[in-house]
Amino acid sequence: MPHRHFNRRRLVAVATGVVLTAGIGLAVPASAFAQSRAAAPATTTATQTPLVVNARWGGHCTYDRIVIDIKGYIPTTTVKRVSELRYDGSGRLVPLAGRYFLEVRLTPAAAHNDAGQSVYKGPKLQKIYLPKLKGIALTGDYEGVVTFGAAFNTYPNYSTFKLHNPERFVLDVKHTNVC
């Protein structure tokens, strides 16, 4: 019988160790576990200002599309109708022909790096000949706000959404089927 008692003791000790180890693992916050695994200080894109690196466009059968490419996370983005397009800071009129205009505002965002060098590789001012979209301009990169203007000859009926990996903001302007 002493031999049997020793095995039971051993089994209880091992089981207790397993239960305690599992319990301690559950009690440690996930953030502490993640910090203990990090070899170097982590930098997250959520704490850095997103960089606007490009703007492009395309014509489709039933809509014209503007895509704004972003490095980092997609910042708060608003689109509003404006009576004219003006450059941020100077207030000068943007020379895009059109009767209707949309302003796209991304904040916080920048089109330049910390050294002040432009990271934006897209058009600064571009005439476009699509069914709805007639032009696009980078109208501002000022104090954490990047703005674009888009020009149209007819009233733009639009929708917006975000795409990920890579990060993009999309603006679609509907038109009659041209295909």
mmCIF file with all atom_site columns, C-alpha atoms in Angstrom:
data_model
loop_
_atom_site.group_PDB
_atom_site.id
_atom_site.type_symbol
_atom_site.label_atom_id
_atom_site.label_alt_id
_atom_site.label_comp_id
_atom_site.label_asym_id
_atom_site.label_entity_id
_atom_site.label_seq_id
_atom_site.pdbx_PDB_ins_code
_atom_site.Cartn_x
_atom_site.Cartn_y
_atom_site.Cartn_z
_atom_site.occupancy
_atom_site.B_iso_or_equiv
_atom_site.pdbx_formal_charge
_atom_site.auth_seq_id
_atom_site.auth_comp_id
_atom_site.auth_asym_id
_atom_site.auth_atom_id
_atom_site.pdbx_PDB_model_num
ATOM 1   C CA . MET A 1 1   ? 0.000   0.000  0.000   1.00 0.00 ? 1   MET A CA 1
ATOM 2   C CA . PRO A 1 2   ? 2.746   2.592  0.624   1.00 0.00 ? 2   PRO A CA 1
ATOM 3   C CA . HIS A 1 3   ? 3.725   2.349  -3.051  1.00 0.00 ? 3   HIS A CA 1
ATOM 4   C CA . ARG A 1 4   ? 0.147   3.059  -4.184  1.00 0.00 ? 4   ARG A CA 1
ATOM 5   C CA . HIS A 1 5   ? -0.065  6.030  -1.793  1.00 0.00 ? 5   HIS A CA 1
ATOM 6   C CA . PHE A 1 6   ? 3.155   7.489  -3.298  1.00 0.00 ? 6   PHE A CA 1
ATOM 7   C CA . ASN A 1 7   ? 1.771   7.323  -6.868  1.00 0.00 ? 7   ASN A CA 1
ATOM 8   C CA . ARG A 1 8   ? -1.443  9.024  -5.848  1.00 0.00 ? 8   ARG A CA 1
ATOM 9   C CA . ARG A 1 9   ? 0.549   11.789 -4.122  1.00 0.00 ? 9   ARG A CA 1
ATOM 10  C CA . ARG A 1 10  ? 2.663   12.218 -7.202  1.00 0.00 ? 10  ARG A CA 1
ATOM 11  C CA . LEU A 1 11  ? -0.427  12.341 -9.442  1.00 0.00 ? 11  LEU A CA 1
ATOM 12  C CA . VAL A 1 12  ? -2.083  14.949 -7.194  1.00 0.00 ? 12  VAL A CA 1
ATOM 13  C CA . ALA A 1 13  ? 1.087   17.065 -7.182  1.00 0.00 ? 13  ALA A CA 1
ATOM 14  C CA . VAL A 1 14  ? 1.394   17.000 -10.973 1.00 0.00 ? 14  VAL A CA 1
ATOM 15  C CA . ALA A 1 15  ? -2.314  17.777 -11.441 1.00 0.00 ? 15  ALA A CA 1
ATOM 16  C CA . THR A 1 16  ? -2.084  20.665 -8.951  1.00 0.00 ? 16  THR A CA 1
ATOM 17  C CA . GLY A 1 17  ? 0.924   22.068 -10.821 1.00 0.00 ? 17  GLY A CA 1
ATOM 18  C CA . VAL A 1 18  ? -0.947  21.904 -14.138 1.00 0.00 ? 18  VAL A CA 1
ATOM 19  C CA . VAL A 1 19  ? -4.029  23.608 -12.687 1.00 0.00 ? 19  VAL A CA 1
ATOM 20  C CA . LEU A 1 20  ? -1.971  26.335 -11.007 1.00 0.00 ? 20  LEU A CA 1
ATOM 21  C CA . THR A 1 21  ? 0.033   26.986 -14.170 1.00 0.00 ? 21  THR A CA 1
ATOM 22  C CA . ALA A 1 22  ? -3.138  27.286 -16.226 1.00 0.00 ? 22  ALA A CA 1
ATOM 23  C CA . GLY A 1 23  ? -4.711  29.568 -13.618 1.00 0.00 ? 23  GLY A CA 1
ATOM 24  C CA . ILE A 1 24  ? -1.691  31.861 -13.501 1.00 0.00 ? 24  ILE A CA 1
ATOM 25  C CA . GLY A 1 25  ? -1.643  32.041 -17.299 1.00 0.00 ? 25  GLY A CA 1
ATOM 26  C CA . LEU A 1 26  ? -5.278  33.119 -17.304 1.00 0.00 ? 26  LEU A CA 1
ATOM 27  C CA . ALA A 1 27  ? -4.672  35.716 -14.608 1.00 0.00 ? 27  ALA A CA 1
ATOM 28  C CA . VAL A 1 28  ? -1.893  37.532 -16.518 1.00 0.00 ? 28  VAL A CA 1
ATOM 29  C CA . PRO A 1 29  ? -3.302  40.385 -18.630 1.00 0.00 ? 29  PRO A CA 1
ATOM 30  C CA . ALA A 1 30  ? -2.764  39.990 -22.351 1.00 0.00 ? 30  ALA A CA 1
ATOM 31  C CA . SER A 1 31  ? -1.003  43.359 -22.498 1.00 0.00 ? 31  SER A CA 1
ATOM 32  C CA . ALA A 1 32  ? 1.619   42.187 -20.005 1.00 0.00 ? 32  ALA A CA 1
ATOM 33  C CA . PHE A 1 33  ? 2.183   39.034 -22.040 1.00 0.00 ? 33  PHE A CA 1
ATOM 34  C CA . ALA A 1 34  ? 2.567   41.044 -25.233 1.00 0.00 ? 34  ALA A CA 1
ATOM 35  C CA . GLN A 1 35  ? 5.011   43.450 -23.572 1.00 0.00 ? 35  GLN A CA 1
ATOM 36  C CA . SER A 1 36  ? 7.109   40.621 -22.213 1.00 0.00 ? 36  SER A CA 1
ATOM 37  C CA . ARG A 1 37  ? 7.389   39.135 -25.716 1.00 0.00 ? 37  ARG A CA 1
ATOM 38  C CA . ALA A 1 38  ? 8.449   42.395 -27.365 1.00 0.00 ? 38  ALA A CA 1
ATOM 39  C CA . ALA A 1 39  ? 12.181  42.509 -27.984 1.00 0.00 ? 39  ALA A CA 1
ATOM 40  C CA . ALA A 1 40  ? 12.184  46.197 -28.947 1.00 0.00 ? 40  ALA A CA 1
ATOM 41  C CA . PRO A 1 41  ? 9.801   49.066 -28.322 1.00 0.00 ? 41  PRO A CA 1
ATOM 42  C CA . ALA A 1 42  ? 6.866   48.648 -30.656 1.00 0.00 ? 42  ALA A CA 1
ATOM 43  C CA . THR A 1 43  ? 5.640   51.476 -32.846 1.00 0.00 ? 43  THR A CA 1
ATOM 44  C CA . THR A 1 44  ? 2.086   51.208 -33.991 1.00 0.00 ? 44  THR A CA 1
ATOM 45  C CA . THR A 1 45  ? 0.587   52.991 -36.940 1.00 0.00 ? 45  THR A CA 1
ATOM 46  C CA . ALA A 1 46  ? -2.349  53.928 -34.728 1.00 0.00 ? 46  ALA A CA 1
ATOM 47  C CA . THR A 1 47  ? -0.134  56.460 -32.912 1.00 0.00 ? 47  THR A CA 1
ATOM 48  C CA . GLN A 1 48  ? 1.534   57.882 -36.028 1.00 0.00 ? 48  GLN A CA 1
ATOM 49  C CA . THR A 1 49  ? -0.077  60.318 -38.415 1.00 0.00 ? 49  THR A CA 1
ATOM 50  C CA . PRO A 1 50  ? -1.314  58.513 -41.535 1.00 0.00 ? 50  PRO A CA 1
ATOM 51  C CA . LEU A 1 51  ? 0.469   59.522 -44.732 1.00 0.00 ? 51  LEU A CA 1
ATOM 52  C CA . VAL A 1 52  ? -1.455  60.246 -47.920 1.00 0.00 ? 52  VAL A CA 1
ATOM 53  C CA . VAL A 1 53  ? 0.796   58.844 -50.648 1.00 0.00 ? 53  VAL A CA 1
ATOM 54  C CA . ASN A 1 54  ? -1.313  58.850 -53.836 1.00 0.00 ? 54  ASN A CA 1
ATOM 55  C CA . ALA A 1 55  ? -4.645  59.682 -55.436 1.00 0.00 ? 55  ALA A CA 1
ATOM 56  C CA . ARG A 1 56  ? -5.869  57.972 -58.583 1.00 0.00 ? 56  ARG A CA 1
ATOM 57  C CA . TRP A 1 57  ? -9.061  57.608 -60.546 1.00 0.00 ? 57  TRP A CA 1
ATOM 58  C CA . GLY A 1 58  ? -10.762 55.332 -63.016 1.00 0.00 ? 58  GLY A CA 1
ATOM 59  C CA . GLY A 1 59  ? -13.842 55.175 -65.190 1.00 0.00 ? 59  GLY A CA 1
ATOM 60  C CA . HIS A 1 60  ? -16.243 52.248 -64.950 1.00 0.00 ? 60  HIS A CA 1
ATOM 61  C CA . CYS A 1 61  ? -19.503 51.382 -66.724 1.00 0.00 ? 61  CYS A CA 1
ATOM 62  C CA . THR A 1 62  ? -21.777 53.027 -64.129 1.00 0.00 ? 62  THR A CA 1
ATOM 63  C CA . TYR A 1 63  ? -19.471 55.114 -61.938 1.00 0.00 ? 63  TYR A CA 1
ATOM 64  C CA . ASP A 1 64  ? -16.253 57.125 -61.834 1.00 0.00 ? 64  ASP A CA 1
ATOM 65  C CA . ARG A 1 65  ? -13.958 56.284 -58.927 1.00 0.00 ? 65  ARG A CA 1
ATOM 66  C CA . ILE A 1 66  ? -11.394 58.252 -56.925 1.00 0.00 ? 66  ILE A CA 1
ATOM 67  C CA . VAL A 1 67  ? -9.022  56.251 -54.706 1.00 0.00 ? 67  VAL A CA 1
ATOM 68  C CA . ILE A 1 68  ? -6.796  57.861 -52.066 1.00 0.00 ? 68  ILE A CA 1
ATOM 69  C CA . ASP A 1 69  ? -3.921  55.608 -50.970 1.00 0.00 ? 69  ASP A CA 1
ATOM 70  C CA . ILE A 1 70  ? -2.816  55.883 -47.353 1.00 0.00 ? 70  ILE A CA 1
ATOM 71  C CA . LYS A 1 71  ? 0.196   54.548 -45.466 1.00 0.00 ? 71  LYS A CA 1
ATOM 72  C CA . GLY A 1 72  ? -0.923  53.729 -41.932 1.00 0.00 ? 72  GLY A CA 1
ATOM 73  C CA . TYR A 1 73  ? -4.536  53.686 -40.823 1.00 0.00 ? 73  TYR A CA 1
ATOM 74  C CA . ILE A 1 74  ? -7.378  55.435 -42.636 1.00 0.00 ? 74  ILE A CA 1
ATOM 75  C CA . PRO A 1 75  ? -8.021  58.741 -40.851 1.00 0.00 ? 75  PRO A CA 1
ATOM 76  C CA . THR A 1 76  ? -11.398 60.359 -40.352 1.00 0.00 ? 76  THR A CA 1
ATOM 77  C CA . THR A 1 77  ? -12.539 61.314 -43.829 1.00 0.00 ? 77  THR A CA 1
ATOM 78  C CA . THR A 1 78  ? -15.354 63.670 -44.748 1.00 0.00 ? 78  THR A CA 1
ATOM 79  C CA . VAL A 1 79  ? -16.758 64.552 -48.140 1.00 0.00 ? 79  VAL A CA 1
ATOM 80  C CA . LYS A 1 80  ? -18.829 67.678 -48.618 1.00 0.00 ? 80  LYS A CA 1
ATOM 81  C CA . ARG A 1 81  ? -20.241 69.653 -51.476 1.00 0.00 ? 81  ARG A CA 1
ATOM 82  C CA . VAL A 1 82  ? -18.679 73.085 -51.893 1.00 0.00 ? 82  VAL A CA 1
ATOM 83  C CA . SER A 1 83  ? -19.460 75.934 -54.267 1.00 0.00 ? 83  SER A CA 1
ATOM 84  C CA . GLU A 1 84  ? -15.809 76.307 -55.330 1.00 0.00 ? 84  GLU A CA 1
ATOM 85  C CA . LEU A 1 85  ? -12.420 74.782 -54.622 1.00 0.00 ? 85  LEU A CA 1
ATOM 86  C CA . ARG A 1 86  ? -9.776  76.799 -52.799 1.00 0.00 ? 86  ARG A CA 1
ATOM 87  C CA . TYR A 1 87  ? -6.244  75.903 -51.727 1.00 0.00 ? 87  TYR A CA 1
ATOM 88  C CA . ASP A 1 88  ? -5.866  75.585 -47.950 1.00 0.00 ? 88  ASP A CA 1
ATOM 89  C CA . GLY A 1 89  ? -3.629  78.205 -46.413 1.00 0.00 ? 89  GLY A CA 1
ATOM 90  C CA . SER A 1 90  ? -3.553  80.650 -49.333 1.00 0.00 ? 90  SER A CA 1
ATOM 91  C CA . GLY A 1 91  ? -7.274  80.645 -50.169 1.00 0.00 ? 91  GLY A CA 1
ATOM 92  C CA . ARG A 1 92  ? -6.452  80.859 -53.886 1.00 0.00 ? 92  ARG A CA 1
ATOM 93  C CA . LEU A 1 93  ? -9.026  79.469 -56.293 1.00 0.00 ? 93  LEU A CA 1
ATOM 94  C CA . VAL A 1 94  ? -8.193  75.999 -57.673 1.00 0.00 ? 94  VAL A CA 1
ATOM 95  C CA . PRO A 1 95  ? -8.170  76.219 -61.509 1.00 0.00 ? 95  PRO A CA 1
ATOM 96  C CA . LEU A 1 96  ? -10.430 73.238 -62.256 1.00 0.00 ? 96  LEU A CA 1
ATOM 97  C CA . ALA A 1 97  ? -13.353 73.700 -64.630 1.00 0.00 ? 97  ALA A CA 1
ATOM 98  C CA . GLY A 1 98  ? -16.697 72.454 -63.343 1.00 0.00 ? 98  GLY A CA 1
ATOM 99  C CA . ARG A 1 99  ? -20.057 73.522 -62.030 1.00 0.00 ? 99  ARG A CA 1
ATOM 100 C CA . TYR A 1 100 ? -20.120 71.233 -58.986 1.00 0.00 ? 100 TYR A CA 1
ATOM 101 C CA . PHE A 1 101 ? -17.361 70.381 -56.548 1.00 0.00 ? 101 PHE A CA 1
ATOM 102 C CA . LEU A 1 102 ? -16.623 67.934 -53.740 1.00 0.00 ? 102 LEU A CA 1
ATOM 103 C CA . GLU A 1 103 ? -14.054 68.488 -51.016 1.00 0.00 ? 103 GLU A CA 1
ATOM 104 C CA . VAL A 1 104 ? -12.467 65.398 -49.423 1.00 0.00 ? 104 VAL A CA 1
ATOM 105 C CA . ARG A 1 105 ? -10.870 66.089 -46.031 1.00 0.00 ? 105 ARG A CA 1
ATOM 106 C CA . LEU A 1 106 ? -8.653  63.570 -44.187 1.00 0.00 ? 106 LEU A CA 1
ATOM 107 C CA . THR A 1 107 ? -7.701  64.262 -40.572 1.00 0.00 ? 107 THR A CA 1
ATOM 108 C CA . PRO A 1 108 ? -5.322  63.618 -38.932 1.00 0.00 ? 108 PRO A CA 1
ATOM 109 C CA . ALA A 1 109 ? -3.195  63.092 -42.016 1.00 0.00 ? 109 ALA A CA 1
ATOM 110 C CA . ALA A 1 110 ? -0.134  64.421 -43.813 1.00 0.00 ? 110 ALA A CA 1
ATOM 111 C CA . ALA A 1 111 ? 1.261   64.262 -47.333 1.00 0.00 ? 111 ALA A CA 1
ATOM 112 C CA . HIS A 1 112 ? 4.790   64.932 -46.062 1.00 0.00 ? 112 HIS A CA 1
ATOM 113 C CA . ASN A 1 113 ? 7.195   63.189 -43.680 1.00 0.00 ? 113 ASN A CA 1
ATOM 114 C CA . ASP A 1 114 ? 8.672   64.536 -40.436 1.00 0.00 ? 114 ASP A CA 1
ATOM 115 C CA . ALA A 1 115 ? 11.492  66.204 -42.407 1.00 0.00 ? 115 ALA A CA 1
ATOM 116 C CA . GLY A 1 116 ? 8.911   68.149 -44.429 1.00 0.00 ? 116 GLY A CA 1
ATOM 117 C CA . GLN A 1 117 ? 9.547   66.222 -47.666 1.00 0.00 ? 117 GLN A CA 1
ATOM 118 C CA . SER A 1 118 ? 6.530   65.289 -49.761 1.00 0.00 ? 118 SER A CA 1
ATOM 119 C CA . VAL A 1 119 ? 5.520   61.609 -49.679 1.00 0.00 ? 119 VAL A CA 1
ATOM 120 C CA . TYR A 1 120 ? 2.583   62.256 -51.996 1.00 0.00 ? 120 TYR A CA 1
ATOM 121 C CA . LYS A 1 121 ? 3.254   60.879 -55.501 1.00 0.00 ? 121 LYS A CA 1
ATOM 122 C CA . GLY A 1 122 ? -0.120  61.585 -57.100 1.00 0.00 ? 122 GLY A CA 1
ATOM 123 C CA . PRO A 1 123 ? -1.383  64.494 -59.167 1.00 0.00 ? 123 PRO A CA 1
ATOM 124 C CA . LYS A 1 124 ? -1.426  67.981 -57.664 1.00 0.00 ? 124 LYS A CA 1
ATOM 125 C CA . LEU A 1 125 ? -3.838  69.267 -60.329 1.00 0.00 ? 125 LEU A CA 1
ATOM 126 C CA . GLN A 1 126 ? -5.255  67.077 -63.069 1.00 0.00 ? 126 GLN A CA 1
ATOM 127 C CA . LYS A 1 127 ? -7.946  67.556 -65.702 1.00 0.00 ? 127 LYS A CA 1
ATOM 128 C CA . ILE A 1 128 ? -9.889  64.330 -66.260 1.00 0.00 ? 128 ILE A CA 1
ATOM 129 C CA . TYR A 1 129 ? -12.260 63.414 -69.066 1.00 0.00 ? 129 TYR A CA 1
ATOM 130 C CA . LEU A 1 130 ? -14.611 60.822 -67.569 1.00 0.00 ? 130 LEU A CA 1
ATOM 131 C CA . PRO A 1 131 ? -18.428 60.799 -67.752 1.00 0.00 ? 131 PRO A CA 1
ATOM 132 C CA . LYS A 1 132 ? -18.756 62.611 -64.379 1.00 0.00 ? 132 LYS A CA 1
ATOM 133 C CA . LEU A 1 133 ? -15.286 63.365 -63.004 1.00 0.00 ? 133 LEU A CA 1
ATOM 134 C CA . LYS A 1 134 ? -13.641 66.341 -64.736 1.00 0.00 ? 134 LYS A CA 1
ATOM 135 C CA . GLY A 1 135 ? -10.709 67.043 -62.457 1.00 0.00 ? 135 GLY A CA 1
ATOM 136 C CA . ILE A 1 136 ? -8.938  66.407 -59.183 1.00 0.00 ? 136 ILE A CA 1
ATOM 137 C CA . ALA A 1 137 ? -6.536  68.506 -57.126 1.00 0.00 ? 137 ALA A CA 1
ATOM 138 C CA . LEU A 1 138 ? -4.557  68.171 -53.928 1.00 0.00 ? 138 LEU A CA 1
ATOM 139 C CA . THR A 1 139 ? -5.775  71.354 -52.258 1.00 0.00 ? 139 THR A CA 1
ATOM 140 C CA . GLY A 1 140 ? -4.076  71.138 -48.893 1.00 0.00 ? 140 GLY A CA 1
ATOM 141 C CA . ASP A 1 141 ? -1.506  69.493 -46.635 1.00 0.00 ? 141 ASP A CA 1
ATOM 142 C CA . TYR A 1 142 ? -1.671  71.785 -43.677 1.00 0.00 ? 142 TYR A CA 1
ATOM 143 C CA . GLU A 1 143 ? -1.664  71.337 -39.876 1.00 0.00 ? 143 GLU A CA 1
ATOM 144 C CA . GLY A 1 144 ? -2.608  67.658 -39.863 1.00 0.00 ? 144 GLY A CA 1
ATOM 145 C CA . VAL A 1 145 ? -5.272  67.924 -42.567 1.00 0.00 ? 145 VAL A CA 1
ATOM 146 C CA . VAL A 1 146 ? -4.992  66.763 -46.179 1.00 0.00 ? 146 VAL A CA 1
ATOM 147 C CA . THR A 1 147 ? -7.668  67.937 -48.605 1.00 0.00 ? 147 THR A CA 1
ATOM 148 C CA . PHE A 1 148 ? -8.573  67.120 -52.174 1.00 0.00 ? 148 PHE A CA 1
ATOM 149 C CA . GLY A 1 149 ? -11.015 68.756 -54.526 1.00 0.00 ? 149 GLY A CA 1
ATOM 150 C CA . ALA A 1 150 ? -12.935 67.045 -57.319 1.00 0.00 ? 150 ALA A CA 1
ATOM 151 C CA . ALA A 1 151 ? -14.754 68.824 -60.160 1.00 0.00 ? 151 ALA A CA 1
ATOM 152 C CA . PHE A 1 152 ? -17.903 67.774 -62.045 1.00 0.00 ? 152 PHE A CA 1
ATOM 153 C CA . ASN A 1 153 ? -20.060 69.302 -64.801 1.00 0.00 ? 153 ASN A CA 1
ATOM 154 C CA . THR A 1 154 ? -23.237 67.725 -63.402 1.00 0.00 ? 154 THR A CA 1
ATOM 155 C CA . TYR A 1 155 ? -24.450 67.161 -59.857 1.00 0.00 ? 155 TYR A CA 1
ATOM 156 C CA . PRO A 1 156 ? -22.405 64.290 -58.325 1.00 0.00 ? 156 PRO A CA 1
ATOM 157 C CA . ASN A 1 157 ? -24.367 61.481 -56.654 1.00 0.00 ? 157 ASN A CA 1
ATOM 158 C CA . TYR A 1 158 ? -21.645 59.732 -54.662 1.00 0.00 ? 158 TYR A CA 1
ATOM 159 C CA . SER A 1 159 ? -20.905 57.013 -52.127 1.00 0.00 ? 159 SER A CA 1
ATOM 160 C CA . THR A 1 160 ? -17.772 56.318 -50.090 1.00 0.00 ? 160 THR A CA 1
ATOM 161 C CA . PHE A 1 161 ? -16.129 53.357 -48.414 1.00 0.00 ? 161 PHE A CA 1
ATOM 162 C CA . LYS A 1 162 ? -12.781 52.125 -47.113 1.00 0.00 ? 162 LYS A CA 1
ATOM 163 C CA . LEU A 1 163 ? -10.607 49.266 -48.367 1.00 0.00 ? 163 LEU A CA 1
ATOM 164 C CA . HIS A 1 164 ? -7.804  47.643 -46.385 1.00 0.00 ? 164 HIS A CA 1
ATOM 165 C CA . ASN A 1 165 ? -4.443  45.974 -47.004 1.00 0.00 ? 165 ASN A CA 1
ATOM 166 C CA . PRO A 1 166 ? -3.348  48.372 -48.420 1.00 0.00 ? 166 PRO A CA 1
ATOM 167 C CA . GLU A 1 167 ? -5.364  51.172 -46.854 1.00 0.00 ? 167 GLU A CA 1
ATOM 168 C CA . ARG A 1 168 ? -7.520  53.202 -49.262 1.00 0.00 ? 168 ARG A CA 1
ATOM 169 C CA . PHE A 1 169 ? -10.404 55.636 -49.163 1.00 0.00 ? 169 PHE A CA 1
ATOM 170 C CA . VAL A 1 170 ? -12.763 55.286 -52.133 1.00 0.00 ? 170 VAL A CA 1
ATOM 171 C CA . LEU A 1 171 ? -15.278 57.759 -53.558 1.00 0.00 ? 171 LEU A CA 1
ATOM 172 C CA . ASP A 1 172 ? -17.603 56.502 -56.315 1.00 0.00 ? 172 ASP A CA 1
ATOM 173 C CA . VAL A 1 173 ? -19.686 58.935 -58.386 1.00 0.00 ? 173 VAL A CA 1
ATOM 174 C CA . LYS A 1 174 ? -22.624 57.294 -60.158 1.00 0.00 ? 174 LYS A CA 1
ATOM 175 C CA . HIS A 1 175 ? -23.538 57.907 -63.803 1.00 0.00 ? 175 HIS A CA 1
ATOM 176 C CA . THR A 1 176 ? -25.625 56.247 -66.512 1.00 0.00 ? 176 THR A CA 1
ATOM 177 C CA . ASN A 1 177 ? -24.232 53.083 -68.050 1.00 0.00 ? 177 ASN A CA 1
ATOM 178 C CA . VAL A 1 178 ? -21.685 53.906 -70.750 1.00 0.00 ? 178 VAL A CA 1
ATOM 179 C CA . CYS A 1 179 ? -20.715 50.318 -71.618 1.00 0.00 ? 179 CYS A CA 1
#
